XYZ file of C-alpha atoms in Angstrom:
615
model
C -24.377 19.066 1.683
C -28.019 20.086 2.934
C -27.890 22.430 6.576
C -29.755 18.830 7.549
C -26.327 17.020 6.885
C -24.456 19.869 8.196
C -25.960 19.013 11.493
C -25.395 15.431 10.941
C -21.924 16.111 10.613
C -21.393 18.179 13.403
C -22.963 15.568 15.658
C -21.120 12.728 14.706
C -17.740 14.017 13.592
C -14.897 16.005 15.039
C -14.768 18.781 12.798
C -11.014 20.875 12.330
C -10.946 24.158 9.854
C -7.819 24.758 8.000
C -6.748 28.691 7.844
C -7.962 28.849 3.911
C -11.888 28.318 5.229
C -12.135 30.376 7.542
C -10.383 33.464 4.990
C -12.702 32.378 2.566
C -14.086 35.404 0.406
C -17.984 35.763 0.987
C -17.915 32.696 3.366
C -20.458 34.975 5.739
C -23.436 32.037 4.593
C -21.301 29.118 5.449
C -20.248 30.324 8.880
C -22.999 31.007 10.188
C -24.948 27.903 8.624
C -22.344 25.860 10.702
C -22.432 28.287 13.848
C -26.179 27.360 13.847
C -25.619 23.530 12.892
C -23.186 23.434 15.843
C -25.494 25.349 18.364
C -28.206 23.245 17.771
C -26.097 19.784 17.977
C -24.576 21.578 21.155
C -21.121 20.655 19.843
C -17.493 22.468 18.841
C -15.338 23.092 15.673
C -11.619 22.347 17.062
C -9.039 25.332 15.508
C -5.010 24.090 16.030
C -3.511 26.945 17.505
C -1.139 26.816 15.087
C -3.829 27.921 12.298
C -5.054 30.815 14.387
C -1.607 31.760 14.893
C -0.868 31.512 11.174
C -4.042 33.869 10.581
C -2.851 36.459 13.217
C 0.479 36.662 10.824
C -1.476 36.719 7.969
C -3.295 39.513 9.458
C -0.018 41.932 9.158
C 0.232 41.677 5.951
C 1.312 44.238 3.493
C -1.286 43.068 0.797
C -4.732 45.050 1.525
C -6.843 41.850 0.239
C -5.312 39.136 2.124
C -4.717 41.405 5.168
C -8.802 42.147 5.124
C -9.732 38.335 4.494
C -7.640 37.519 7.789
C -9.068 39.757 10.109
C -12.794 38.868 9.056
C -11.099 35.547 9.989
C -10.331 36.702 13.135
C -13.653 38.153 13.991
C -15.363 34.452 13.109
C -12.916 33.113 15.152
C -13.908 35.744 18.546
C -17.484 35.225 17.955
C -17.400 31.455 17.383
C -15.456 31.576 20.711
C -18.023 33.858 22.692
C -20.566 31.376 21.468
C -19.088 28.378 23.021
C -18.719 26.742 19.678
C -14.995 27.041 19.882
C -12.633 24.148 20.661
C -8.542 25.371 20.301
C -6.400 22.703 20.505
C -2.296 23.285 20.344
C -0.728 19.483 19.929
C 2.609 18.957 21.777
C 3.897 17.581 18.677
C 3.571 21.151 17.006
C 6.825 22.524 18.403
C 9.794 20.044 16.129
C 13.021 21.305 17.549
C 12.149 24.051 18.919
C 10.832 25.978 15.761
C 7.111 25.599 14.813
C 5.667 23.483 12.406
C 3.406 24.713 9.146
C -0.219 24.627 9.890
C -0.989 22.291 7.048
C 1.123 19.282 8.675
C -0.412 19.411 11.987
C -3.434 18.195 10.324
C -1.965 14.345 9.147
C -0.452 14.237 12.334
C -3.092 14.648 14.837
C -5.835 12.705 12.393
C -3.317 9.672 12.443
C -3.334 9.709 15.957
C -6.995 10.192 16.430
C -8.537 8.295 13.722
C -8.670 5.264 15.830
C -11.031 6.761 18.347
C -13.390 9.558 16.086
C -15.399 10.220 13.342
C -12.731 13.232 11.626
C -13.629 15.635 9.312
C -11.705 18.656 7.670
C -12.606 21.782 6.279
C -9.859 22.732 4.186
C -10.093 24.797 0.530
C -6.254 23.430 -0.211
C -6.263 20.754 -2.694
C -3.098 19.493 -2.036
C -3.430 18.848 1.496
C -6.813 16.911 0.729
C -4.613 14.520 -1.363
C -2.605 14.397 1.591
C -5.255 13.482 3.642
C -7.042 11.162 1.747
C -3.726 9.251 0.935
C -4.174 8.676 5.155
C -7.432 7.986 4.765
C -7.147 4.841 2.571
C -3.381 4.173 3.946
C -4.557 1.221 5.555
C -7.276 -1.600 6.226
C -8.146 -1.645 10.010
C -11.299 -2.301 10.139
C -11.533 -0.797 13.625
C -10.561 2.965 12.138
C -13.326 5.612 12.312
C -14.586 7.370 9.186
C -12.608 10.481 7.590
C -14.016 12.861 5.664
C -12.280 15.906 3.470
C -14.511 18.536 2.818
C -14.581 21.654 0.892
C -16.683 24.875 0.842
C -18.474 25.346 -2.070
C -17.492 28.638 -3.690
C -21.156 29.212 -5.019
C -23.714 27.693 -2.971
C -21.105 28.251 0.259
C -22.195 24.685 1.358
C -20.033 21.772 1.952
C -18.556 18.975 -0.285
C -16.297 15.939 -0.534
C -12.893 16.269 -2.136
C -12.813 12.873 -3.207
C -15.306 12.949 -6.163
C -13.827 16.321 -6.905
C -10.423 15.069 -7.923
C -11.400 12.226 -9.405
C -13.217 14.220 -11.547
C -10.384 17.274 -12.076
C -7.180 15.577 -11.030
C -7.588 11.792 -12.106
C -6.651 10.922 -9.050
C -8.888 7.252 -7.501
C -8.504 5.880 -4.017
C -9.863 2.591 -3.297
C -9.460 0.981 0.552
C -6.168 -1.015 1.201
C -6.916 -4.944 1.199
C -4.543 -6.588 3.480
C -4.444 -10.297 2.108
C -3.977 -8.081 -1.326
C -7.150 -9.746 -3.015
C -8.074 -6.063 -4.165
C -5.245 -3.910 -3.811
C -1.949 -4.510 -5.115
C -0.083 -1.980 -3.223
C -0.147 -0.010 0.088
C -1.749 3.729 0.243
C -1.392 4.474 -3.881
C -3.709 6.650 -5.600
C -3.809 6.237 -9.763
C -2.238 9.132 -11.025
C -3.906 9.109 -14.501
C -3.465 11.865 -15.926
C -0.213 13.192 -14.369
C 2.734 14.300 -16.401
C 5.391 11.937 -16.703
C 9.080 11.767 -17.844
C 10.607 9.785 -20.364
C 12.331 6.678 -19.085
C 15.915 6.675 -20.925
C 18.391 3.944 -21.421
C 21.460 5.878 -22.063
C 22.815 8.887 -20.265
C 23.044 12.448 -21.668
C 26.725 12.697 -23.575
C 27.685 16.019 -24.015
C 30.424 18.501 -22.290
C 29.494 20.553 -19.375
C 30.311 24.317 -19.877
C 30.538 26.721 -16.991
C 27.947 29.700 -17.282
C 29.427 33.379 -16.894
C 28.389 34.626 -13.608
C 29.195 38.378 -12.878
C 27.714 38.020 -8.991
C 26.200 35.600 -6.570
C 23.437 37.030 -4.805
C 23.537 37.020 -0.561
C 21.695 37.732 2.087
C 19.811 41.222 1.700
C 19.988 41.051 -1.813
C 17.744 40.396 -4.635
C 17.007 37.094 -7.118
C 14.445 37.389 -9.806
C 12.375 34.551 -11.661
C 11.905 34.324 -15.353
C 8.554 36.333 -15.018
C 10.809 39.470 -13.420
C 9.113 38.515 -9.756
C 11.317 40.109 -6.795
C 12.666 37.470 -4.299
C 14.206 39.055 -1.354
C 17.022 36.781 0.333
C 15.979 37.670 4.533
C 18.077 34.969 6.029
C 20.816 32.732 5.424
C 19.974 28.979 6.418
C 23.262 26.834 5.466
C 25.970 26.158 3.151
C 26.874 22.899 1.444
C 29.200 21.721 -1.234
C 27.248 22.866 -3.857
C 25.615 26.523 -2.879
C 23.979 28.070 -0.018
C 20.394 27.893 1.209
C 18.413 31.273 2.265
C 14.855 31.929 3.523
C 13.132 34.209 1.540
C 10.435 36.881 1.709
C 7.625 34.418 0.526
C 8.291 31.417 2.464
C 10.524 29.433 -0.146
C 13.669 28.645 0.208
C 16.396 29.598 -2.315
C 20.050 27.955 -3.326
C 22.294 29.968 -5.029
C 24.864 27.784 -6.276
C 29.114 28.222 -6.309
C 30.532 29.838 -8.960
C 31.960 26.674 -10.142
C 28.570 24.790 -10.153
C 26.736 26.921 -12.561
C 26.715 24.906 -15.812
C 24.783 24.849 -18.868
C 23.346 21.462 -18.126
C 22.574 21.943 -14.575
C 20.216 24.963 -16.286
C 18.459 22.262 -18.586
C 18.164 19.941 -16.053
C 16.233 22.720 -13.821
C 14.210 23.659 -16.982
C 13.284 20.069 -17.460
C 12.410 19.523 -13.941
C 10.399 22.493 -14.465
C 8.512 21.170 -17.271
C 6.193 18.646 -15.823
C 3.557 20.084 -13.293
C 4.487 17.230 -10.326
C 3.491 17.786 -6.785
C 4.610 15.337 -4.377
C 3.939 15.738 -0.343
C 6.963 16.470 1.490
C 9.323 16.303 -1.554
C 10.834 19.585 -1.753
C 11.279 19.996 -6.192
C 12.459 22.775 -8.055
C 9.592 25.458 -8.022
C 11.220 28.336 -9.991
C 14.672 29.102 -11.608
C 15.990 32.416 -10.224
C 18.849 34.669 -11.503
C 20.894 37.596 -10.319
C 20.098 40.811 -11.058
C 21.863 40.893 -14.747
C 19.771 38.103 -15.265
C 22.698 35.228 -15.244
C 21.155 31.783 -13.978
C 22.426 31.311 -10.174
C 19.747 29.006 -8.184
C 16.216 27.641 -7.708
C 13.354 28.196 -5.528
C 11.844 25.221 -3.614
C 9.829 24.337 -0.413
C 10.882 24.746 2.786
C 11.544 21.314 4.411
C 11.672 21.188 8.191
C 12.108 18.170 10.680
C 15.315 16.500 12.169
C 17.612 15.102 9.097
C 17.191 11.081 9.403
C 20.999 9.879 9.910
C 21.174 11.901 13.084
C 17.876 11.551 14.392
C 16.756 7.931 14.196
C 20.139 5.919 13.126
C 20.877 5.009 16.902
C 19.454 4.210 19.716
C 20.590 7.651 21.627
C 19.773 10.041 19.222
C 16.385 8.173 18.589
C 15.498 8.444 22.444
C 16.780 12.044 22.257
C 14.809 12.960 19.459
C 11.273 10.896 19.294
C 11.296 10.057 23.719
C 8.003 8.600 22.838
C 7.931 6.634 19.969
C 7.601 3.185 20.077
C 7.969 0.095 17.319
C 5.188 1.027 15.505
C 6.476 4.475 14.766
C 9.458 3.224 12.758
C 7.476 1.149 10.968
C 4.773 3.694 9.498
C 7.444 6.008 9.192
C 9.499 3.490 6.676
C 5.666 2.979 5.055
C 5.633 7.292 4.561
C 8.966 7.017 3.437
C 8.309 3.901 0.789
C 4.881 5.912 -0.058
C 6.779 8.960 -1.080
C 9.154 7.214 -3.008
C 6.529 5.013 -5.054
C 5.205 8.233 -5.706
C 8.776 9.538 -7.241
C 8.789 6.308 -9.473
C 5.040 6.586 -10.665
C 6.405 9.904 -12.275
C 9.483 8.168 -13.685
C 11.816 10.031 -11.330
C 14.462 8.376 -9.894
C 16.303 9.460 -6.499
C 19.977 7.915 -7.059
C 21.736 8.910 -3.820
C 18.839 7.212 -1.507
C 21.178 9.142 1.830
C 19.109 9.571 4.990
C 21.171 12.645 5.500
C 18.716 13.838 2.677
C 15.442 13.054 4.303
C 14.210 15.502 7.377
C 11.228 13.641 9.872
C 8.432 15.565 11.348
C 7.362 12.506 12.612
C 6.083 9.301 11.209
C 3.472 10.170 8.900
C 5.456 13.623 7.695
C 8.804 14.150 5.870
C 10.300 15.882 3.713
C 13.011 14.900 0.902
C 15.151 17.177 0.516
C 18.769 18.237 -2.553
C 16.533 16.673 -5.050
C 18.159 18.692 -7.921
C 20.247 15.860 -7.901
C 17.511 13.340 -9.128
C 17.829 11.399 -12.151
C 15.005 12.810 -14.829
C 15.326 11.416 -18.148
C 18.511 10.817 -19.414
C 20.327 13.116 -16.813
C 21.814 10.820 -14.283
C 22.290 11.528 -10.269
C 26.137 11.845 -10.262
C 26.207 11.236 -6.533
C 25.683 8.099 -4.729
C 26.592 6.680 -0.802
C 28.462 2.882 -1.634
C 26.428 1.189 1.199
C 22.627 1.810 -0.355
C 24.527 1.058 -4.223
C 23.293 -2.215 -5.569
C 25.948 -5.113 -5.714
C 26.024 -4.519 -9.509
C 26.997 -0.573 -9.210
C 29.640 -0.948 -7.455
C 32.556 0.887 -8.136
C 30.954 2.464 -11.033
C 31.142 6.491 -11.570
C 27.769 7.575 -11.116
C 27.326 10.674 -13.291
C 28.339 7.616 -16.291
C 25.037 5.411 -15.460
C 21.559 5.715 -15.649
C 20.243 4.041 -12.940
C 17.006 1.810 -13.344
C 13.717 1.811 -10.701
C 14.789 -1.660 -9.923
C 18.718 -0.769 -8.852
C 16.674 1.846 -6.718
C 14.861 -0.808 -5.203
C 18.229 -2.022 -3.406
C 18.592 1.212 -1.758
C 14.983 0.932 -0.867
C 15.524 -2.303 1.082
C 18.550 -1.488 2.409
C 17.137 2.267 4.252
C 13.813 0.124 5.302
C 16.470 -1.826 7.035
C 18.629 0.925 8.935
C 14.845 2.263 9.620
C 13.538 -0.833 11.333
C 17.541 -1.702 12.658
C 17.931 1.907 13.920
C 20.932 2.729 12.018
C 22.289 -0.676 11.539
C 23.261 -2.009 7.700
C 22.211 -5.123 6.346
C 25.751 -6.517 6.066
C 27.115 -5.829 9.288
C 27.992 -9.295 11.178
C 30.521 -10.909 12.965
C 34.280 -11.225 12.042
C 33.077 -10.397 8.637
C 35.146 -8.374 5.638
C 34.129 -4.685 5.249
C 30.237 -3.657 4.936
C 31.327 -3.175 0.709
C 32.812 -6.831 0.399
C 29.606 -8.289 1.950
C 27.456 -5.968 -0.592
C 29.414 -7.355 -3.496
C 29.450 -10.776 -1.598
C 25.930 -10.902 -0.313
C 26.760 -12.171 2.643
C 23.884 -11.728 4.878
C 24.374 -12.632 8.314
C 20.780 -12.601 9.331
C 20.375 -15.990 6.786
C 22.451 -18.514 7.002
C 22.680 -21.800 5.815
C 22.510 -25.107 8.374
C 25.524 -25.938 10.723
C 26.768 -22.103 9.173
C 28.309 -20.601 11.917
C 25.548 -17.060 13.630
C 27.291 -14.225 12.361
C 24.455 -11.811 13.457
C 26.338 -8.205 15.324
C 26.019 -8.751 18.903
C 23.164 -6.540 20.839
C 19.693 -6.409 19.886
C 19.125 -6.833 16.343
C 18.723 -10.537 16.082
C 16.246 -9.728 19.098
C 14.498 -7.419 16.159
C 14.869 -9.700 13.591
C 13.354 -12.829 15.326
C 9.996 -9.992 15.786
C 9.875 -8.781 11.617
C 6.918 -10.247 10.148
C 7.902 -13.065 8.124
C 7.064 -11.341 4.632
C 9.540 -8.443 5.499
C 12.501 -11.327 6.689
C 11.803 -12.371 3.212
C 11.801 -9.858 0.784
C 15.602 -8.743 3.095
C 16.241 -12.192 2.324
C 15.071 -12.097 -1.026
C 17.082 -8.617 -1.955
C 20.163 -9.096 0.537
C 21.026 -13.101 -0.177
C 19.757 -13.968 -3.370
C 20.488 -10.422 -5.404
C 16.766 -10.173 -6.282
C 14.823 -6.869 -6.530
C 11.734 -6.869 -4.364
C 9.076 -4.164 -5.829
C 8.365 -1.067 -3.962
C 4.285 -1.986 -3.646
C 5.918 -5.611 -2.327
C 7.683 -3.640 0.304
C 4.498 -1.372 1.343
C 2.686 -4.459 1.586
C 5.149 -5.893 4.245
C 5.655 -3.345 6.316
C 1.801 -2.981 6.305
C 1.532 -6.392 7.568
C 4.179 -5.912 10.264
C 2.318 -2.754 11.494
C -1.171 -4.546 11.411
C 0.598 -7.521 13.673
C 2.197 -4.916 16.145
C -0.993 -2.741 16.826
C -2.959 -6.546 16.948
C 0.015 -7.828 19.701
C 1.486 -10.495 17.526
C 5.204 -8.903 17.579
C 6.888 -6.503 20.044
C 5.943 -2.382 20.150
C 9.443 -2.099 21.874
C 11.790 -0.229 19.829
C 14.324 -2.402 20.802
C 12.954 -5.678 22.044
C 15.054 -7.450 24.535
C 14.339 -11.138 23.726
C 13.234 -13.327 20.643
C 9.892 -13.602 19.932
C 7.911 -16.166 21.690
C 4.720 -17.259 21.387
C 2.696 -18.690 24.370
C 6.156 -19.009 26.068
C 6.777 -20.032 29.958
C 8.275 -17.615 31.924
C 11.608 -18.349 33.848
C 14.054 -16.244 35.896
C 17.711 -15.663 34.424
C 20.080 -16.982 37.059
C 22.378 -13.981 36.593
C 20.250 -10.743 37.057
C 17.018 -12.099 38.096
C 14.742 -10.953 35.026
C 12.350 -12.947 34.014
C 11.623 -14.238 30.228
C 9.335 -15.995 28.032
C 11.185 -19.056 26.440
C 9.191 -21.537 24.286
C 8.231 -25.040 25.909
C 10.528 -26.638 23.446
C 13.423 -24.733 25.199
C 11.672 -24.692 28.110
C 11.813 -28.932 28.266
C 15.332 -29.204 27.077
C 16.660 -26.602 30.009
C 15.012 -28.946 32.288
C 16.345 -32.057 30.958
C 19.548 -31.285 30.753
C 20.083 -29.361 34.197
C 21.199 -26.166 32.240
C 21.185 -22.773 33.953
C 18.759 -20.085 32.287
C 19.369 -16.840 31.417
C 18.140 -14.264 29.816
C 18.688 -12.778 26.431
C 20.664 -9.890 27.518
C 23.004 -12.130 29.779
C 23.086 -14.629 26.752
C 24.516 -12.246 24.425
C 27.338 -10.686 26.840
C 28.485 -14.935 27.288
C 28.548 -14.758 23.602
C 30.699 -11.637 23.241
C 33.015 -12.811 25.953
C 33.485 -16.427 24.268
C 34.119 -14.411 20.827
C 36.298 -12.404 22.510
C 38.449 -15.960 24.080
C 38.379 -13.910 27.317
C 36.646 -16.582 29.890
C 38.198 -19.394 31.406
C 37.749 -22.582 29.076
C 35.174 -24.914 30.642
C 35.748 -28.803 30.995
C 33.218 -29.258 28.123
C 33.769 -26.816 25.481
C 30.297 -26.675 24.310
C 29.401 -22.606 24.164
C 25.692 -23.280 24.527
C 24.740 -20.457 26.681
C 22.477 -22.302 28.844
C 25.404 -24.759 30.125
C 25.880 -24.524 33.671
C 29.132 -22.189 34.479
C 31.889 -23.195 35.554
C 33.186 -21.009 38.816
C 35.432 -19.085 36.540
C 33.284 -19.408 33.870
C 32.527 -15.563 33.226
C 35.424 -13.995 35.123
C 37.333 -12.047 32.534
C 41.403 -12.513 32.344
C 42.371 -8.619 32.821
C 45.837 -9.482 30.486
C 43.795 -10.140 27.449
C 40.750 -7.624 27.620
C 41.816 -4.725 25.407
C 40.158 -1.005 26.043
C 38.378 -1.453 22.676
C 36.769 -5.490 23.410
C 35.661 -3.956 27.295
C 34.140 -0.683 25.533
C 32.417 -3.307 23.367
C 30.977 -4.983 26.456
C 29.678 -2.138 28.296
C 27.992 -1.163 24.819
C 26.484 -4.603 24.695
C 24.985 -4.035 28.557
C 24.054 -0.722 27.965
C 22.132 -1.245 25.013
C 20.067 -3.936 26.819
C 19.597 -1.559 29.828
């Protein structure tokens, strides 16, 4: 870019600076070309507080080079603020759980948020984050989003230029804009990966006997690891312990698991080395960076990214914890953060790796648009399988197999796929949950899916909200979960991003509910009525609308609906003189007064759920 565009840019974007462009070596040219640019445009470059903090740390460092390039970073940073040409901006999404978030994810989150209202643009040296970006960029097809562009600073002529062409040209990598009605895109936020290394897809698993390693020590806390190029990790901190190993923090921001005694195998090492083998970067997916050993140089760990976030199960799977952990999010929040999830996955696949225990006790959320996968050692690559699996996200056809025997297949993934897009959108709630039904494996093997059911079949949809959510999916999603959960067909991961994109487009556009858990079934251009029970008003269609008239009935609402429903299941109301249970029947008086002899503890804790979860 010319310093003419430069001042285009500043006057019609909203310019951020990542922590690399500012510490740029011999940058002096750029900065002050865009101090002038933004003088003369009288406008601001916005710094995240969390990058200036990250350069103040960076500024203590022990290494004289990078310790020198952050305080010249500092001193663009004072006199870019003494100039008015300073905008710092700290997000109250940057503190997760009371521990800060890396600078480099602040960026996706607050460009998601804001690319509905500005013109965006990044300055950021860090290739991997401009994939990031860009993947957001072209994620989907609103036509009402603002432009986005990811710039670099050119390490010659110090002027700016777009990322995009760049790794295209270096990486392979194409984006082309998301088509909706799928006329020019088959799949949702995928960039062509080229000339990325791949594994081999096997059909067989590896045969061979596992042999425990010799291991003289396990390294701990305030002790020493080394890679296979003799570099010194220093273990600072332990993190946790699981059944395989313990995690530590280390002295350069990785995080380290040193495995049990008993774990340390001579095909766990080739599986590592393999892993190792293929240079695959993935956002958020936390891979194998470096084998470590101990300090006789016996294989005990790996090195990987540091994930961070709230782990999935206990975060999002239930209405509590989901308050408790994301107060703010609303319907369209679940949904993108499926489509991140489904994203990273497709990415997984395009590389011919293949998760195997899909377990949202393995995924940590940021928020929507950032997460982080997490015990991925455990992946199948080639023809070692994932020897680990959770029965409820196990296709039909798996079950009750021993999973370090099988080689799973992209398309048995695919089950799992549907069935965590599910608990996602259900918060925590499994496809084959119903009424009165046999145990959640039994329906698996059974396929009975309560949420489809065949005419004059008896509604065996769980009592509470979810039929409330499934009467607002859009009607792609209700059939590929019909598709995968009823008929034992395998609904492809682009199929899936597709959906969900549609259900997101129809939320933000008003055609289904942005309630997280919506209280009533979806109605269009319904007539309101007040429930003769607590007064609340709802939307029924005219169809209803006509027959409640007609027939005299009583209305009311959803929520009151489903408690009559419970209590009939539960045979604890009065039988009326016509034993029809339609729920818009006028009551009897003793209709809905409970006989105290037959309510057990369990049925009345079952009620008060039911009211609560409608309060």
């Amino acid at each position: 870019m010319t310093s003419l565009e430069l001042e285009s840019l500043c006057k019609n974007y909203k310019i951020f600076v990542d922590t690399n462009a500012l510490m740029l070596e011999n940058a002096e040219i750029f900065h002050k070309n865009i101090h002038d640019a933004l003088y003369q445009t009288n406008t601001k470059i916005i710094l995240a507080m969390r990058v200036y903090n990250e350069i103040k740390k960076v500024a203590e460092s022990t290494d004289n080079n990078t310790r020198s390039r952050a305080k010249y970073a500092l001193k663009v940073v004072e006199h870019f603020n003494n100039s008015n040409l300073l905008d710092v901006r700290e997000e109250e999404n940057e503190v997760i759980g009371g521990s800060k978030i890396f600078a480099d994810a602040v960026f996706p989150m607050v460009f998601s948020k804001n690319r509905l209202k500005h013109n965006l643009c990044l300055i950021t040296q860090d290739a991997k984050l401009a994939i990031d970006m860009l993947n957001i960029k072209y994620s989907q097809s609103i036509t009402s989003y603002k432009d986005m562009k990811i710039v670099f600073i050119h390490n010659r002529t110090y002027s700016l230029h777009e990322w995009e062409p760049r790794l295209e040209r270096t990486h392979g990598l194409k984006w082309e804009p998301q088509s909706i009605n799928g006329t020019t895109q088959k799949s949702t936020n995928r960039f062509t990966q080229e000339n990325a290394e791949k594994f081999n897809l096997c059909s067989s698993p590896l045969i061979e006997k596992e042999r425990l390693l010799s291991v003289s020590k396990l390294p701990s806390v305030g002790e020493y690891v080394f890679t296979s190029k003799l570099e010194k990790i220093y273990l600072k901190k332990f993190i946790a312990s699981g059944g395989e190993g313990e995690l530590f923090e280390t002295n350069n921001g990785l995080v380290c698991k040193i495995y049990k005694q008993e774990r340390l195998t001579n095909l766990r090492k080739r599986k590592l080395e393999l892993m190792l083998n293929k240079n695959i970067l993935i956002k958020g997916v936390c891979l194998p960076k470096k084998i470590v050993f101990n300090d006789q140089n016996q294989f005990v760990g790996y090195l990987m990214d540091k994930a961070q976030g709230h782990i999935l199960q206990t975060s999002v799977f239930g209405k509590p914890v989901l308050k408790n952990k994301f107060p703010k999010w609303k319907r369209e929040n679940l949904v993108q953060l499926a489509l991140t999830i489904v994203q990273t996955i497709e990415k997984l696949h395009n590389v011919n790796i293949i998760i195997g225990d899909i377990n949202p006790n393995n995924i940590l959320v940021v928020d929507e648009n950032t997460v982080f996968f997490v015990d991925t050692d455990s992946y199948q690559v080639e023809n070692f399988p994932c020897p680990v699996g959770t029965p409820i996200f196990t296709a039909p056809e798996l079950q009750g197999f021993n999973y370090a025997d099988i080689l799973r297949t992209k398309e048995h993934e695919m089950f799992a796929v549907a069935t965590l897009i599910f608990m996602i959108l259900f918060p925590g709630k499994t496809p084959y949950s119903s009424q009165g039904g046999e145990d959640l494996i039994a329906n698996i093997k059974n396929r009975n899916f309560s949420y489809v059911r065949e005419k004059d079949e008896a509604d065996k949809k769980p009592f509470g909200p979810w039929r409330f959510i499934w009467s607002h999916l859009h009607f792609e999603l209700k059939k590929n979960f019909e598709e995968v959960f009823s008929k034992g067909c395998k609904v492809a991961i682009e199929d899936w991003a597709k959906a969900l994109g549609y259900y997101l487009k129809g939320i933000k556009e008003g055609h289904s509910s942005n309630e997280l858990f919506p209280s009533s079934y979806r109605v269009q251009d319904g007539i309101s009525m007040n429930c003769v029970e607590c007064g609340k008003k709802e939307l029924v269609s005219k169809v209803h609308f006509d027959k409640i008239q007609s027939e005299g009935w009583k209305f009311r609402c959803s929520r009151c609906r489903e408690i009559y429903k419970l209590r009939m299941s539960m045979k604890i109301s009065q039988p009326t003189q016509n034993n029809s249970s339609h729920a818009y029947n006028k009551p009897t008086q003793n209709q809905h007064k409970p006989n105290n002899s037959s309510v057990s503890k369990n049925n009345s804790g079952l009620l008060n759920f039911i009211k609560n979860f409608f309060s």
